[in-house]
Amino acid sequence: MSPRSPRRALWLGLLLACGACGVGGAAPDYTAEELEAAKAQLRDHARLRTFEAGLPFGEEWVARVPDDAELRALYARQLAGWGLFRELHAQADRILSEDEDDPWGLYVRALAYLAEREYSAASEPSLGAWEASPRPEFLAAHIESIRGRGAEHLLALFSTLDSATLAAPEVLAIRAEIEFQARYELGDPTWADSSLASYAELRARWPDHVDGYLRPAENLFMANRPEEALPLVERTLALAPGSADARSLHWRILAGSSLLSAEQRRPAVEAGMAEFVDAAPETVRGLYAMAEAYRRLGDGMKAAELETRVVERAPHSLRATLISQNEYQEAGDTMVRLYREEGRDSPAFLAQLEVVRDAVDRYLARPIYADRYRASAYTILFEALNSMDPVPAEPLAEAVRGFATYERAHPVNAFGIGAAAMVDHTPYAREAAEIARSGLQTVVDAVAMDRHLFRTEGEFEEQLRFQLSRVYDAMGWGYFKAGRIEDGRHVLERALALEGRNREARYHLGQVYEHFADESEKSGDAEAAVEWLDRAEDSYIAGLGSARVGENPSQAAIEALYERRNGSRNGIEDYLATLDERDQIRRRERILESRVEAVGTYEPFRLPRLDGSLVDSADLEGRIGVLHFWGTWCGPCIVEMPEYQKFDLRYRDDPDVRVVSISNDASREVVEEYFARNGFDFQVLMDDGYVQRAGIGGWPTTWFVDRDGYVQFVKVGNTSKLDEEFSWRVEAIREAADGH
């Protein structure tokens, strides 16, 4: 139901009955019938996606009837077709200033956020519009806003809708899109067929609605099925010859597939352009679409002519901004190509860095439609500046500030990599640390937006920990460099607690430990200095082991540390050759020292396998037991699963050892699907509340139990070299029992 009061509704009815009388009683220049016809025509433009003609038509009618919320919303749909989110917000402001709960205004606000790709922000207004007035277009906007929740969730939502709502063209179209999304998210190709069937239903029910033709055509073309896509686009063009959306896809198919010979492509595209010019008014959107087509044909000169017309006609427009981006994006593409082909020290690559810098500077000095279009410019500028030798400090600092201000698609790059570079190359370490700290929630939000892409909660958590670790590393390194030594140490240790394979954090923490060694030497505490240097060495060795790919800062650091401790580089080659062995020895010593001092028994259990058969803890009596608690929702658990599979295989046929995995997942199906996808086959028991009774407080947790049922070792948290380190614990228990 509409939120308007009966009195307000009566007032609006009287206003419409008198022809929307103007100020001072001036007679309107339209009739009620003409207004309804205008609304119908705007709906037709949306249905046909002829936004080039719909936008000026809507502008004319909104100027004539400024207080009709429905008319403004129908005009806003044309703006949405252009992607003009600033103008959409202005229309929403106008409607909602009269009534903050007006469903048309809420719908337009949602359209604005969707055009801006701020999907979570669009959820509330779109839901409010749908609840106030259950119109199909409101529901479609809401479903679009929550696509991040995943196809499975959305498909369940469709099952709750009545048949009339499901048959609406807007809902049919979005359902087909979700089914197409499910094909990839759920790994089931049959959903692509379901999507095509839904589009076929849309065409059957609404044969004059272009979404039934255009959207499946685009999906088919993306799936490399142009021969099936082309007839659908041609049907669209018969309905809407003046649609730039339909023309653009048609030109992409003609120019980018093997349906035509190379000689036939340009004449075919240009023939379509001539038809488009005849069918639609000239707009910057249409000119931009034709320029893109010429670029695909390889005619940069013709494309540039059309782009110049766009910029001259509307220098502050969205299309002018997109055109202005081309220069620095092409320069950036060349930079990446030269790096891959010739390396970072090649003269061509180094010269291209200045080309990128100049192109970005020119872009940022021009009118820009909205701040979000600054993000990629600062990203490319940062990459260029950070590759220079020497790195220019002030320009880099400005680039990182802009990078962090505007980047939202991949914020870990700004708040992690960018902030760390600012620490390394500028005098603004403290500011860089604060930039990193300010981005923590942004990173969490960005990863959460892609939650539906992860198969399990564990995989989602793994990615979240990975990205947060990079940001904590930049923050801790900045604090250390700014003189907040203890803060830096604790934050870097936090980075490694989140992700032990973070080699930059390993290097940075090693530098912190060397600082403590310096302080100990100054105070005359030689023993403490040696301990700190040992810790630095361990950190560098772990950093080398975490990723021996590409440049690794721990390599130079450990060589410098060797020279520091030995007074020269004599013998360094032999030392470096034994690093893995030294790392192994130290890790084993620490593990054996971690044996539980006050050993005790554990809570007995009787738990089901995946097949339902029961396993009793009494079966472990007389054997060495390994009880491993995990779940697919646990990121650190997921990280170590391949190593756990190796460990299980090592002892699977050992009659003296029993390895038991206990999953805390909600259902067997979740575990079975995870196993099938990853090829795991170790034995799993399903928790029935046992982990709570047993007092498990961290994930993963592993108990190592002797033959008498006493827990000798407890490991909480994941292990990068699980097979090796778990085996040391098992063999230590075996040796102790055998009297060795």
XYZ file of C-alpha atoms in Angstrom:
740
model
C 0.000 0.000 0.000
C 1.088 3.587 -0.612
C 2.348 5.464 2.456
C 0.374 8.598 1.527
C -2.422 9.593 3.904
C -6.042 9.613 2.608
C -6.068 13.425 2.850
C -2.875 13.681 0.767
C -4.226 11.205 -1.770
C -7.462 13.220 -2.058
C -5.479 16.424 -2.563
C -3.406 14.817 -5.318
C -6.578 13.535 -6.972
C -8.088 17.010 -7.014
C -4.849 18.407 -8.387
C -4.881 15.928 -11.266
C -8.576 16.549 -11.905
C -7.958 20.256 -12.421
C -5.158 19.501 -14.863
C -2.324 20.160 -12.385
C -3.154 23.864 -12.158
C -0.095 26.087 -12.290
C 0.979 28.808 -9.925
C -1.545 31.596 -9.697
C -4.137 29.403 -11.412
C -2.434 29.483 -14.858
C -3.853 26.838 -17.182
C -1.465 23.969 -17.994
C -0.326 23.463 -21.571
C -1.319 19.781 -21.597
C -4.317 17.644 -20.816
C -4.529 14.746 -18.394
C -4.758 12.432 -21.407
C -1.599 13.916 -22.919
C 0.257 13.437 -19.629
C -0.763 9.778 -19.467
C 0.274 9.349 -23.107
C 3.684 10.870 -22.297
C 4.154 8.423 -19.442
C 3.223 5.558 -21.734
C 5.763 6.773 -24.280
C 8.497 6.905 -21.639
C 7.628 3.334 -20.659
C 7.944 2.387 -24.327
C 11.400 3.951 -24.509
C 12.470 1.905 -21.474
C 10.927 -1.262 -22.920
C 12.697 -0.690 -26.264
C 15.885 0.718 -24.693
C 15.638 3.731 -27.001
C 17.133 6.015 -24.378
C 18.616 8.369 -26.975
C 15.109 9.566 -27.868
C 13.632 8.937 -24.416
C 15.973 11.275 -22.541
C 15.151 14.548 -24.375
C 11.475 13.578 -24.452
C 11.497 13.058 -20.701
C 13.361 16.319 -20.106
C 10.665 18.181 -22.029
C 7.816 16.652 -20.038
C 9.459 17.033 -16.621
C 9.928 20.720 -17.385
C 6.213 20.978 -18.178
C 5.024 18.859 -15.217
C 7.681 19.242 -12.495
C 5.618 17.897 -9.581
C 4.520 14.515 -10.916
C 6.635 11.866 -9.107
C 5.705 9.048 -11.476
C 6.687 11.132 -14.503
C 10.016 12.003 -12.921
C 10.641 8.335 -12.177
C 9.901 7.352 -15.771
C 12.278 10.085 -16.920
C 14.820 8.772 -14.415
C 14.653 5.381 -16.111
C 16.002 7.093 -19.237
C 18.805 8.615 -17.171
C 19.571 5.140 -15.815
C 19.895 3.904 -19.389
C 22.601 6.515 -19.846
C 24.258 5.614 -16.519
C 23.898 9.197 -15.261
C 23.880 8.600 -11.525
C 24.463 12.235 -10.535
C 21.356 13.302 -12.402
C 19.454 10.352 -10.972
C 20.282 11.426 -7.428
C 19.034 14.916 -8.280
C 15.710 13.485 -9.473
C 15.414 11.369 -6.317
C 16.134 14.433 -4.184
C 13.354 16.357 -5.920
C 10.741 13.637 -5.434
C 11.704 12.785 -1.858
C 11.797 16.430 -0.810
C 8.006 16.371 -1.156
C 7.510 13.006 0.524
C 10.481 11.116 1.974
C 8.604 7.817 1.672
C 7.353 8.251 -1.899
C 7.927 4.854 -3.559
C 8.745 6.502 -6.900
C 11.423 8.577 -5.204
C 12.839 5.530 -3.401
C 12.908 3.662 -6.700
C 14.829 6.496 -8.377
C 17.267 6.602 -5.465
C 17.871 2.883 -5.955
C 18.405 3.433 -9.695
C 20.984 6.103 -8.870
C 22.932 3.785 -6.575
C 22.727 0.936 -9.084
C 24.086 3.195 -11.836
C 26.857 4.163 -9.419
C 27.508 0.461 -8.678
C 26.823 1.069 -5.009
C 24.686 -2.028 -4.770
C 24.402 -2.323 -1.004
C 23.239 1.305 -0.818
C 20.507 0.530 -3.364
C 19.057 -2.296 -1.277
C 17.166 -0.255 1.322
C 15.418 2.251 -0.977
C 14.497 -0.438 -3.506
C 13.025 -2.635 -0.779
C 11.173 0.365 0.642
C 9.669 1.115 -2.763
C 8.587 -2.516 -3.251
C 7.023 -2.779 0.211
C 5.136 0.489 -0.260
C 3.945 -0.296 -3.771
C 4.570 -3.794 -5.153
C 5.384 -2.828 -8.732
C 7.550 -5.278 -10.714
C 10.155 -2.645 -11.627
C 10.682 -1.914 -7.926
C 11.238 -5.597 -7.211
C 13.633 -5.957 -10.151
C 15.684 -3.040 -8.831
C 15.809 -4.648 -5.380
C 16.930 -8.008 -6.757
C 19.646 -6.255 -8.738
C 20.806 -4.540 -5.552
C 21.230 -7.834 -3.655
C 22.871 -9.909 -6.373
C 25.932 -10.017 -4.157
C 24.099 -12.395 -1.836
C 24.498 -15.081 -4.436
C 22.434 -16.917 -6.986
C 21.285 -19.617 -4.580
C 19.750 -17.045 -2.233
C 18.059 -15.178 -5.084
C 16.651 -18.285 -6.729
C 15.039 -19.146 -3.402
C 13.560 -15.646 -3.323
C 11.871 -16.182 -6.706
C 10.150 -19.273 -5.307
C 8.283 -17.032 -2.843
C 6.710 -14.794 -5.511
C 3.211 -15.168 -6.900
C 2.643 -16.139 -10.529
C 1.539 -12.673 -11.641
C 4.732 -11.077 -10.305
C 6.901 -13.803 -11.824
C 5.285 -13.191 -15.224
C 6.092 -9.450 -15.275
C 8.740 -8.655 -17.919
C 11.078 -6.909 -15.475
C 11.003 -9.906 -13.133
C 11.342 -12.460 -15.925
C 14.400 -10.600 -17.203
C 16.144 -10.378 -13.836
C 15.314 -14.024 -13.089
C 16.991 -15.046 -16.335
C 20.044 -12.997 -15.378
C 20.254 -14.692 -11.981
C 19.988 -18.106 -13.625
C 22.856 -17.143 -15.918
C 24.814 -16.045 -12.840
C 24.060 -19.416 -11.199
C 25.694 -21.227 -14.098
C 29.085 -19.928 -12.880
C 28.482 -19.561 -9.156
C 27.061 -23.038 -8.696
C 29.272 -24.652 -11.320
C 26.258 -26.127 -13.092
C 26.035 -25.475 -16.872
C 22.352 -26.458 -16.943
C 21.535 -23.068 -15.410
C 22.578 -21.473 -18.710
C 19.815 -23.462 -20.381
C 17.373 -22.358 -17.676
C 18.341 -18.763 -18.358
C 17.694 -19.133 -22.084
C 14.342 -20.775 -21.316
C 13.345 -17.835 -19.100
C 14.239 -15.412 -21.874
C 12.186 -17.487 -24.289
C 9.258 -17.216 -21.871
C 9.782 -13.445 -21.752
C 9.628 -13.279 -25.561
C 6.531 -15.452 -25.659
C 4.673 -13.390 -23.067
C 6.019 -9.976 -24.105
C 7.124 -10.194 -27.751
C 7.743 -6.437 -28.007
C 10.078 -6.239 -24.961
C 13.683 -5.988 -26.177
C 15.201 -7.538 -23.024
C 13.883 -10.897 -24.199
C 16.163 -10.644 -27.224
C 19.047 -8.376 -26.303
C 20.106 -9.839 -22.957
C 20.284 -13.478 -24.084
C 22.048 -12.347 -27.253
C 24.789 -10.758 -25.179
C 25.155 -13.876 -23.029
C 25.333 -16.074 -26.115
C 27.939 -13.823 -27.706
C 30.009 -13.938 -24.500
C 29.726 -17.731 -24.635
C 31.222 -17.662 -28.158
C 27.922 -18.517 -29.831
C 27.575 -15.520 -32.200
C 25.538 -17.458 -34.741
C 22.774 -17.816 -32.129
C 23.172 -14.273 -30.822
C 22.892 -12.487 -34.183
C 19.259 -13.411 -35.018
C 18.155 -12.233 -31.564
C 19.891 -8.883 -32.038
C 18.336 -8.510 -35.472
C 14.896 -9.070 -33.902
C 15.766 -6.341 -31.401
C 16.715 -3.936 -34.176
C 13.408 -4.587 -35.905
C 11.674 -3.504 -32.699
C 14.052 -0.683 -31.790
C 16.230 0.572 -34.662
C 17.157 3.637 -32.606
C 18.540 1.734 -29.592
C 22.255 2.360 -29.061
C 22.376 -0.696 -26.781
C 21.093 -2.950 -29.559
C 23.294 -1.298 -32.176
C 26.417 -1.601 -30.027
C 25.955 -5.336 -29.545
C 25.172 -5.771 -33.235
C 28.394 -3.990 -34.184
C 30.387 -6.054 -31.673
C 29.087 -9.274 -33.200
C 29.739 -8.136 -36.765
C 33.245 -6.876 -36.009
C 34.310 -9.444 -33.423
C 33.229 -12.820 -34.765
C 33.911 -15.049 -37.739
C 30.393 -14.669 -39.127
C 31.729 -12.157 -41.662
C 35.005 -12.039 -43.524
C 37.478 -9.305 -42.676
C 36.473 -7.425 -45.840
C 32.776 -7.571 -44.984
C 32.940 -6.328 -41.406
C 33.448 -2.596 -41.846
C 30.796 -2.139 -44.568
C 28.301 -4.086 -42.450
C 29.010 -2.017 -39.341
C 28.844 1.267 -41.234
C 25.552 0.259 -42.831
C 24.190 -0.269 -39.324
C 25.532 3.129 -38.294
C 23.671 4.798 -41.156
C 20.439 3.114 -40.068
C 21.045 4.207 -36.483
C 21.633 7.837 -37.496
C 18.330 7.822 -39.379
C 16.407 6.214 -36.501
C 17.711 8.129 -33.460
C 18.475 11.748 -32.604
C 22.153 12.609 -32.406
C 23.336 12.358 -28.791
C 26.694 12.068 -27.078
C 25.733 8.513 -26.091
C 25.118 7.540 -29.706
C 28.310 9.243 -30.927
C 30.264 7.446 -28.214
C 28.794 4.076 -29.236
C 29.860 4.642 -32.851
C 33.345 5.714 -31.754
C 33.693 2.457 -29.812
C 32.663 0.515 -32.903
C 35.327 2.218 -35.004
C 37.953 1.411 -32.385
C 36.998 -2.259 -32.614
C 37.440 -2.002 -36.361
C 40.916 -0.589 -35.797
C 40.141 2.894 -37.141
C 41.445 5.106 -34.359
C 41.289 8.237 -36.509
C 37.574 7.933 -37.198
C 36.934 7.066 -33.567
C 38.868 10.143 -32.456
C 36.781 12.385 -34.733
C 33.564 11.196 -33.089
C 35.070 11.444 -29.609
C 36.132 15.025 -30.270
C 32.544 15.876 -31.124
C 31.399 14.330 -27.836
C 33.907 16.283 -25.749
C 33.182 19.562 -27.551
C 29.441 19.085 -27.189
C 29.406 18.028 -23.534
C 32.836 18.435 -21.865
C 31.495 17.672 -18.372
C 29.486 14.626 -19.405
C 30.037 11.010 -18.441
C 30.949 10.088 -22.026
C 33.523 12.886 -22.218
C 35.117 11.523 -19.044
C 35.184 7.992 -20.446
C 36.833 9.295 -23.605
C 39.409 11.226 -21.586
C 40.311 7.998 -19.795
C 41.407 6.354 -23.032
C 44.742 8.180 -23.213
C 46.093 7.167 -19.821
C 44.579 3.672 -20.025
C 46.324 3.013 -23.347
C 49.553 4.393 -21.873
C 49.121 2.094 -18.890
C 48.489 -0.931 -21.115
C 51.701 -0.164 -22.986
C 53.565 0.130 -19.672
C 52.388 -3.330 -18.600
C 53.248 -4.846 -21.997
C 56.767 -3.402 -21.960
C 57.323 -4.668 -18.429
C 56.338 -8.194 -19.450
C 58.253 -8.189 -22.712
C 61.404 -6.222 -21.848
C 61.615 -6.011 -18.054
C 61.602 -3.186 -15.558
C 65.131 -1.993 -16.426
C 64.556 -1.580 -20.167
C 64.855 1.972 -21.564
C 61.477 1.643 -23.278
C 59.715 0.697 -20.052
C 61.392 3.470 -18.060
C 60.479 6.036 -20.722
C 56.882 4.825 -20.727
C 56.583 5.567 -17.002
C 56.870 9.279 -17.773
C 54.329 8.921 -20.580
C 51.856 7.419 -18.111
C 52.552 10.134 -15.561
C 51.932 12.922 -18.071
C 48.756 11.279 -19.430
C 47.270 10.897 -15.941
C 48.168 14.475 -15.022
C 46.335 15.734 -18.119
C 43.310 13.615 -17.310
C 43.075 14.808 -13.714
C 43.245 18.421 -14.876
C 40.160 17.998 -17.095
C 36.487 18.101 -16.073
C 35.561 14.713 -14.584
C 31.950 13.566 -14.362
C 32.291 12.111 -10.841
C 35.041 11.340 -8.355
C 34.719 7.592 -8.824
C 36.339 8.078 -12.241
C 39.532 9.262 -10.564
C 40.228 5.856 -9.002
C 41.744 4.042 -11.973
C 43.812 7.128 -12.865
C 45.427 7.180 -9.434
C 45.927 3.414 -9.600
C 47.893 3.604 -12.845
C 49.759 6.716 -11.696
C 50.813 4.927 -8.518
C 52.068 1.915 -10.482
C 54.150 4.157 -12.740
C 55.635 6.272 -9.943
C 56.384 3.233 -7.778
C 58.361 1.712 -10.670
C 60.622 4.753 -11.129
C 64.211 4.830 -9.883
C 64.408 6.845 -7.782
C 60.779 6.963 -6.755
C 59.630 10.615 -6.619
C 58.505 11.068 -3.028
C 56.014 13.918 -3.208
C 54.215 12.746 -6.378
C 53.996 9.222 -4.932
C 52.515 10.523 -1.687
C 49.901 12.486 -3.622
C 49.119 9.440 -5.751
C 48.627 7.221 -2.686
C 46.372 9.830 -1.094
C 44.237 9.921 -4.234
C 44.437 6.136 -4.577
C 43.109 5.658 -1.031
C 40.452 8.356 -1.412
C 38.800 6.988 -4.540
C 39.669 3.291 -4.939
C 36.832 1.025 -3.819
C 36.848 -1.918 -6.228
C 40.168 -3.333 -4.904
C 40.936 -1.272 -1.791
C 43.666 -3.638 -0.552
C 45.840 -2.229 -3.337
C 45.489 1.300 -1.974
C 45.464 0.647 1.766
C 47.965 -2.209 1.650
C 50.381 -1.979 -1.278
C 50.019 1.777 -1.759
C 50.391 2.665 1.905
C 53.445 0.397 2.267
C 55.113 2.091 -0.718
C 54.394 5.468 0.883
C 56.235 4.262 3.993
C 59.220 3.111 1.928
C 59.617 6.100 -0.373
C 58.296 9.215 1.380
C 58.809 10.983 4.721
C 55.151 10.403 5.589
C 55.332 7.035 7.346
C 52.923 8.028 10.111
C 50.370 9.344 7.594
C 50.744 6.139 5.551
C 50.038 4.052 8.653
C 46.884 6.052 9.319
C 45.815 5.680 5.677
C 46.180 1.906 6.063
C 44.262 1.900 9.349
C 41.436 3.947 7.841
C 40.981 1.349 5.104
C 40.382 -1.718 7.251
C 36.590 -1.515 7.135
C 36.634 -0.629 3.444
C 38.591 -3.808 2.725
C 36.179 -5.881 4.824
C 33.216 -4.380 2.963
C 34.798 -4.994 -0.451
C 35.514 -8.668 0.267
C 32.012 -9.072 1.732
C 30.524 -7.727 -1.508
C 32.063 -10.726 -3.298
C 31.023 -13.221 -0.633
C 28.794 -15.074 -3.097
C 31.855 -15.952 -5.205
C 33.280 -18.191 -2.467
C 32.162 -21.788 -2.199
C 32.536 -21.974 1.575
C 32.761 -19.595 4.504
C 36.305 -20.844 4.983
C 37.362 -19.723 1.523
C 35.739 -16.347 2.137
C 37.544 -15.993 5.462
C 40.842 -17.013 3.868
C 40.583 -14.185 1.330
C 39.529 -11.713 4.005
C 42.486 -12.629 6.208
C 44.830 -12.425 3.216
C 43.748 -8.871 2.373
C 43.595 -7.624 5.962
C 47.077 -9.007 6.553
C 48.414 -6.757 3.775
C 46.756 -3.711 5.314
C 47.993 -4.513 8.834
C 51.473 -5.001 7.392
C 51.448 -1.500 5.861
C 50.074 -0.049 9.098
C 52.642 -1.764 11.312
C 55.535 -0.898 9.010
C 54.410 2.727 8.984
C 54.193 2.889 12.782
C 57.673 1.382 13.096
C 59.199 3.797 10.600
C 57.454 6.701 12.340
C 59.083 5.769 15.644
C 56.172 3.947 17.272
C 58.264 0.813 17.625
C 56.115 -1.306 19.928
C 52.936 -0.408 18.043
C 54.644 -1.406 14.813
C 55.770 -4.719 16.260
C 52.347 -5.659 17.593
C 50.528 -4.707 14.381
C 53.022 -6.650 12.235
C 52.561 -9.674 14.462
C 48.818 -9.227 13.943
C 49.408 -9.253 10.181
C 51.209 -12.588 10.477
C 48.577 -14.019 12.793
C 46.084 -13.335 10.012
C 48.285 -14.708 7.226
C 51.535 -16.469 8.060
C 52.660 -16.520 4.424
C 52.819 -12.713 4.153
C 56.450 -12.378 3.125
C 56.487 -8.572 3.329
C 55.313 -8.757 6.950
C 57.998 -11.374 7.678
C 60.644 -9.021 6.294
C 59.279 -5.996 8.126
C 59.075 -7.869 11.426
C 62.678 -9.016 10.934
C 63.669 -5.367 10.590
C 61.859 -4.589 13.842
C 63.722 -7.399 15.620
C 67.039 -6.067 14.307
C 66.107 -2.688 15.765
C 65.604 -4.313 19.177
C 68.978 -6.010 18.746
C 70.568 -2.593 18.128
C 68.956 -1.210 21.258
C 70.168 -4.185 23.301
C 73.717 -3.747 22.015
C 73.644 -0.063 22.934
C 72.560 -0.935 26.461
C 75.262 -3.585 26.774
C 72.895 -6.570 26.860
C 74.746 -8.873 24.455
C 72.615 -11.909 25.275
C 69.370 -10.106 24.437
C 70.939 -8.770 21.226
C 71.746 -12.322 20.108
C 68.192 -13.446 20.878
C 66.716 -10.589 18.862
C 69.032 -11.331 15.931
C 68.005 -14.989 16.114
C 64.366 -13.908 15.892
C 65.160 -11.658 12.944
C 66.909 -14.531 11.209
C 63.932 -16.811 11.831
C 61.575 -14.197 10.406
C 63.647 -13.750 7.247
C 63.963 -17.511 6.755
C 60.207 -17.888 7.146
C 59.771 -15.036 4.650
C 61.942 -16.848 2.139
C 60.033 -20.071 2.634
C 56.618 -18.427 2.283
C 57.094 -17.510 -1.380
C 60.289 -17.923 -3.375
C 58.800 -16.305 -6.444
C 59.780 -12.856 -7.739
C 61.733 -10.326 -5.701
C 61.810 -11.216 -2.018
C 63.034 -8.564 0.455
C 64.052 -11.238 2.943
C 66.762 -12.485 0.572
C 68.882 -9.332 0.808
C 68.001 -8.909 4.491
C 69.251 -12.331 5.517
C 72.467 -11.868 3.569
C 73.041 -8.512 5.297
C 72.279 -10.122 8.657
C 74.829 -12.875 7.987
C 77.470 -10.259 7.191
C 76.559 -8.340 10.340
C 76.941 -11.395 12.556
C 80.080 -12.766 10.902
C 81.914 -9.597 9.931
C 82.163 -10.587 6.263
C 80.435 -12.591 3.556
C 82.884 -15.474 3.825
C 80.971 -18.752 3.891
C 77.666 -17.177 2.972
C 76.997 -19.572 0.103
C 77.261 -22.566 2.423
C 75.051 -20.767 4.938
C 72.361 -19.982 2.364
C 72.418 -23.591 1.171
C 71.515 -24.768 4.667
C 68.671 -22.312 5.327
C 65.930 -24.865 4.792
C 67.682 -27.313 7.096
C 68.257 -24.615 9.744
C 64.612 -23.572 9.525
C 63.543 -27.188 9.898
C 65.768 -27.736 12.931
C 64.534 -24.627 14.715
C 60.883 -25.363 14.009
C 61.285 -28.915 15.290
C 62.995 -27.714 18.462
C 60.170 -25.250 19.174
C 57.521 -27.899 18.543
C 59.109 -30.455 20.853
C 59.465 -27.782 23.524
C 55.712 -27.135 23.267
C 54.741 -30.499 24.796
C 51.901 -30.054 27.280
C 53.310 -29.787 30.824
C 50.227 -30.953 32.730
C 48.886 -33.704 30.502
C 45.321 -34.882 30.848
C 42.780 -37.048 29.101
C 40.084 -35.742 26.803
C 36.286 -35.909 26.705
C 35.205 -39.216 25.100
C 33.041 -39.118 21.979
C 30.857 -41.231 19.730
C 30.395 -39.433 16.410
C 29.047 -40.330 12.959
C 31.079 -40.575 9.765
C 29.738 -39.022 6.562
C 28.074 -42.354 5.784
C 26.310 -42.339 9.161
C 28.308 -45.127 10.829
C 29.584 -44.314 14.313
C 33.157 -44.014 15.551
C 33.863 -44.357 19.272
C 36.854 -42.700 20.940
C 37.457 -46.056 22.626
C 38.756 -47.211 19.213
C 41.844 -45.029 19.838
C 42.904 -46.928 22.962
C 46.418 -48.326 22.596
C 47.134 -46.110 19.589
C 48.601 -42.661 19.057
C 45.655 -40.449 18.179
C 45.474 -37.221 16.197
C 42.160 -35.387 16.661
C 41.801 -32.491 14.226
C 38.898 -30.015 14.630
C 37.988 -27.894 11.608
C 35.152 -26.646 9.381
C 34.655 -25.460 5.814
C 33.586 -22.093 7.278
C 37.053 -21.637 8.822
C 39.555 -19.790 6.597
C 42.730 -21.014 8.359
C 41.351 -24.579 8.199
C 40.824 -24.332 4.450
C 44.383 -23.094 3.903
C 45.957 -26.197 5.419
C 43.608 -28.842 3.994
C 45.919 -29.997 1.157
C 48.701 -30.524 3.714
C 46.291 -32.311 6.049
C 45.361 -34.689 3.226
C 49.079 -35.531 2.806
C 49.463 -36.087 6.549
C 46.427 -38.367 6.664
C 47.809 -40.424 3.780
C 51.161 -40.737 5.576
C 49.556 -42.532 8.550
C 46.496 -44.088 6.952
C 48.010 -47.594 6.925
C 50.009 -47.249 10.171
C 48.401 -49.608 12.718
C 49.951 -47.647 15.586
C 48.383 -44.277 14.640
C 44.786 -43.180 14.225
C 44.092 -39.827 12.535
C 40.576 -38.471 13.169
C 39.067 -35.363 11.564
C 36.027 -33.782 13.246
C 34.060 -31.260 11.182
C 32.023 -28.557 12.862
C 29.956 -27.907 9.702
C 26.185 -27.725 9.883
C 25.557 -30.567 7.432
C 27.226 -33.537 5.810
C 26.276 -32.177 2.392
C 28.540 -29.143 2.838
C 31.526 -31.361 3.633
C 30.751 -33.853 0.867
C 30.522 -31.082 -1.729
C 33.797 -29.568 -0.487
C 35.547 -32.951 -0.633
C 34.239 -33.706 -4.131
C 35.421 -30.337 -5.429
C 38.914 -30.639 -3.922
C 39.572 -34.372 -4.237
C 39.962 -35.025 -0.493
C 39.164 -38.446 0.938
C 40.328 -38.503 4.566
C 37.880 -39.775 7.177
C 35.565 -37.131 8.656
C 33.354 -37.312 11.719
C 30.470 -34.862 12.113
C 30.200 -32.798 15.284
C 27.052 -33.217 17.374
C 27.955 -30.581 19.963
C 31.115 -32.405 21.003
C 33.425 -29.477 20.232
C 31.563 -27.371 22.783
C 31.695 -30.130 25.387
C 35.402 -30.564 24.671
C 36.049 -26.832 25.075
C 37.444 -26.100 21.615
C 38.031 -22.352 21.508
C 40.134 -21.800 18.368
C 40.071 -23.079 14.811
C 41.645 -25.279 13.657
C 42.647 -27.149 16.833
C 44.554 -30.434 16.855
C 45.195 -32.782 19.790
C 48.044 -35.296 19.737
C 47.189 -38.113 22.129
C 49.410 -40.898 23.452
C 48.428 -44.562 23.662
C 47.047 -44.096 27.180
C 44.668 -41.308 26.108
C 46.684 -38.342 27.410
C 46.969 -35.200 25.280
C 50.684 -34.546 24.783
C 50.580 -31.702 22.221
C 47.937 -29.138 21.302
C 48.166 -27.065 18.146
C 45.744 -24.126 17.696
C 45.769 -22.269 14.359
C 46.844 -23.360 10.922
C 50.240 -24.681 9.881
C 51.846 -24.029 6.516
C 53.999 -27.186 6.746
C 51.419 -29.329 8.464
C 52.493 -32.734 7.171
C 56.034 -32.265 8.439
C 55.231 -30.612 11.755
C 52.336 -32.900 12.695
C 54.573 -35.880 11.911
C 57.225 -34.592 14.317
C 54.667 -34.597 17.126
C 53.424 -38.100 16.287
C 56.944 -39.509 16.120
C 57.937 -37.751 19.364
C 55.042 -39.496 21.140
C 55.993 -42.820 19.545
C 59.651 -42.473 20.539
C 58.769 -41.555 24.122
C 56.460 -44.564 24.402
C 59.099 -46.899 22.972
C 61.705 -45.585 25.404
C 63.979 -43.904 22.851
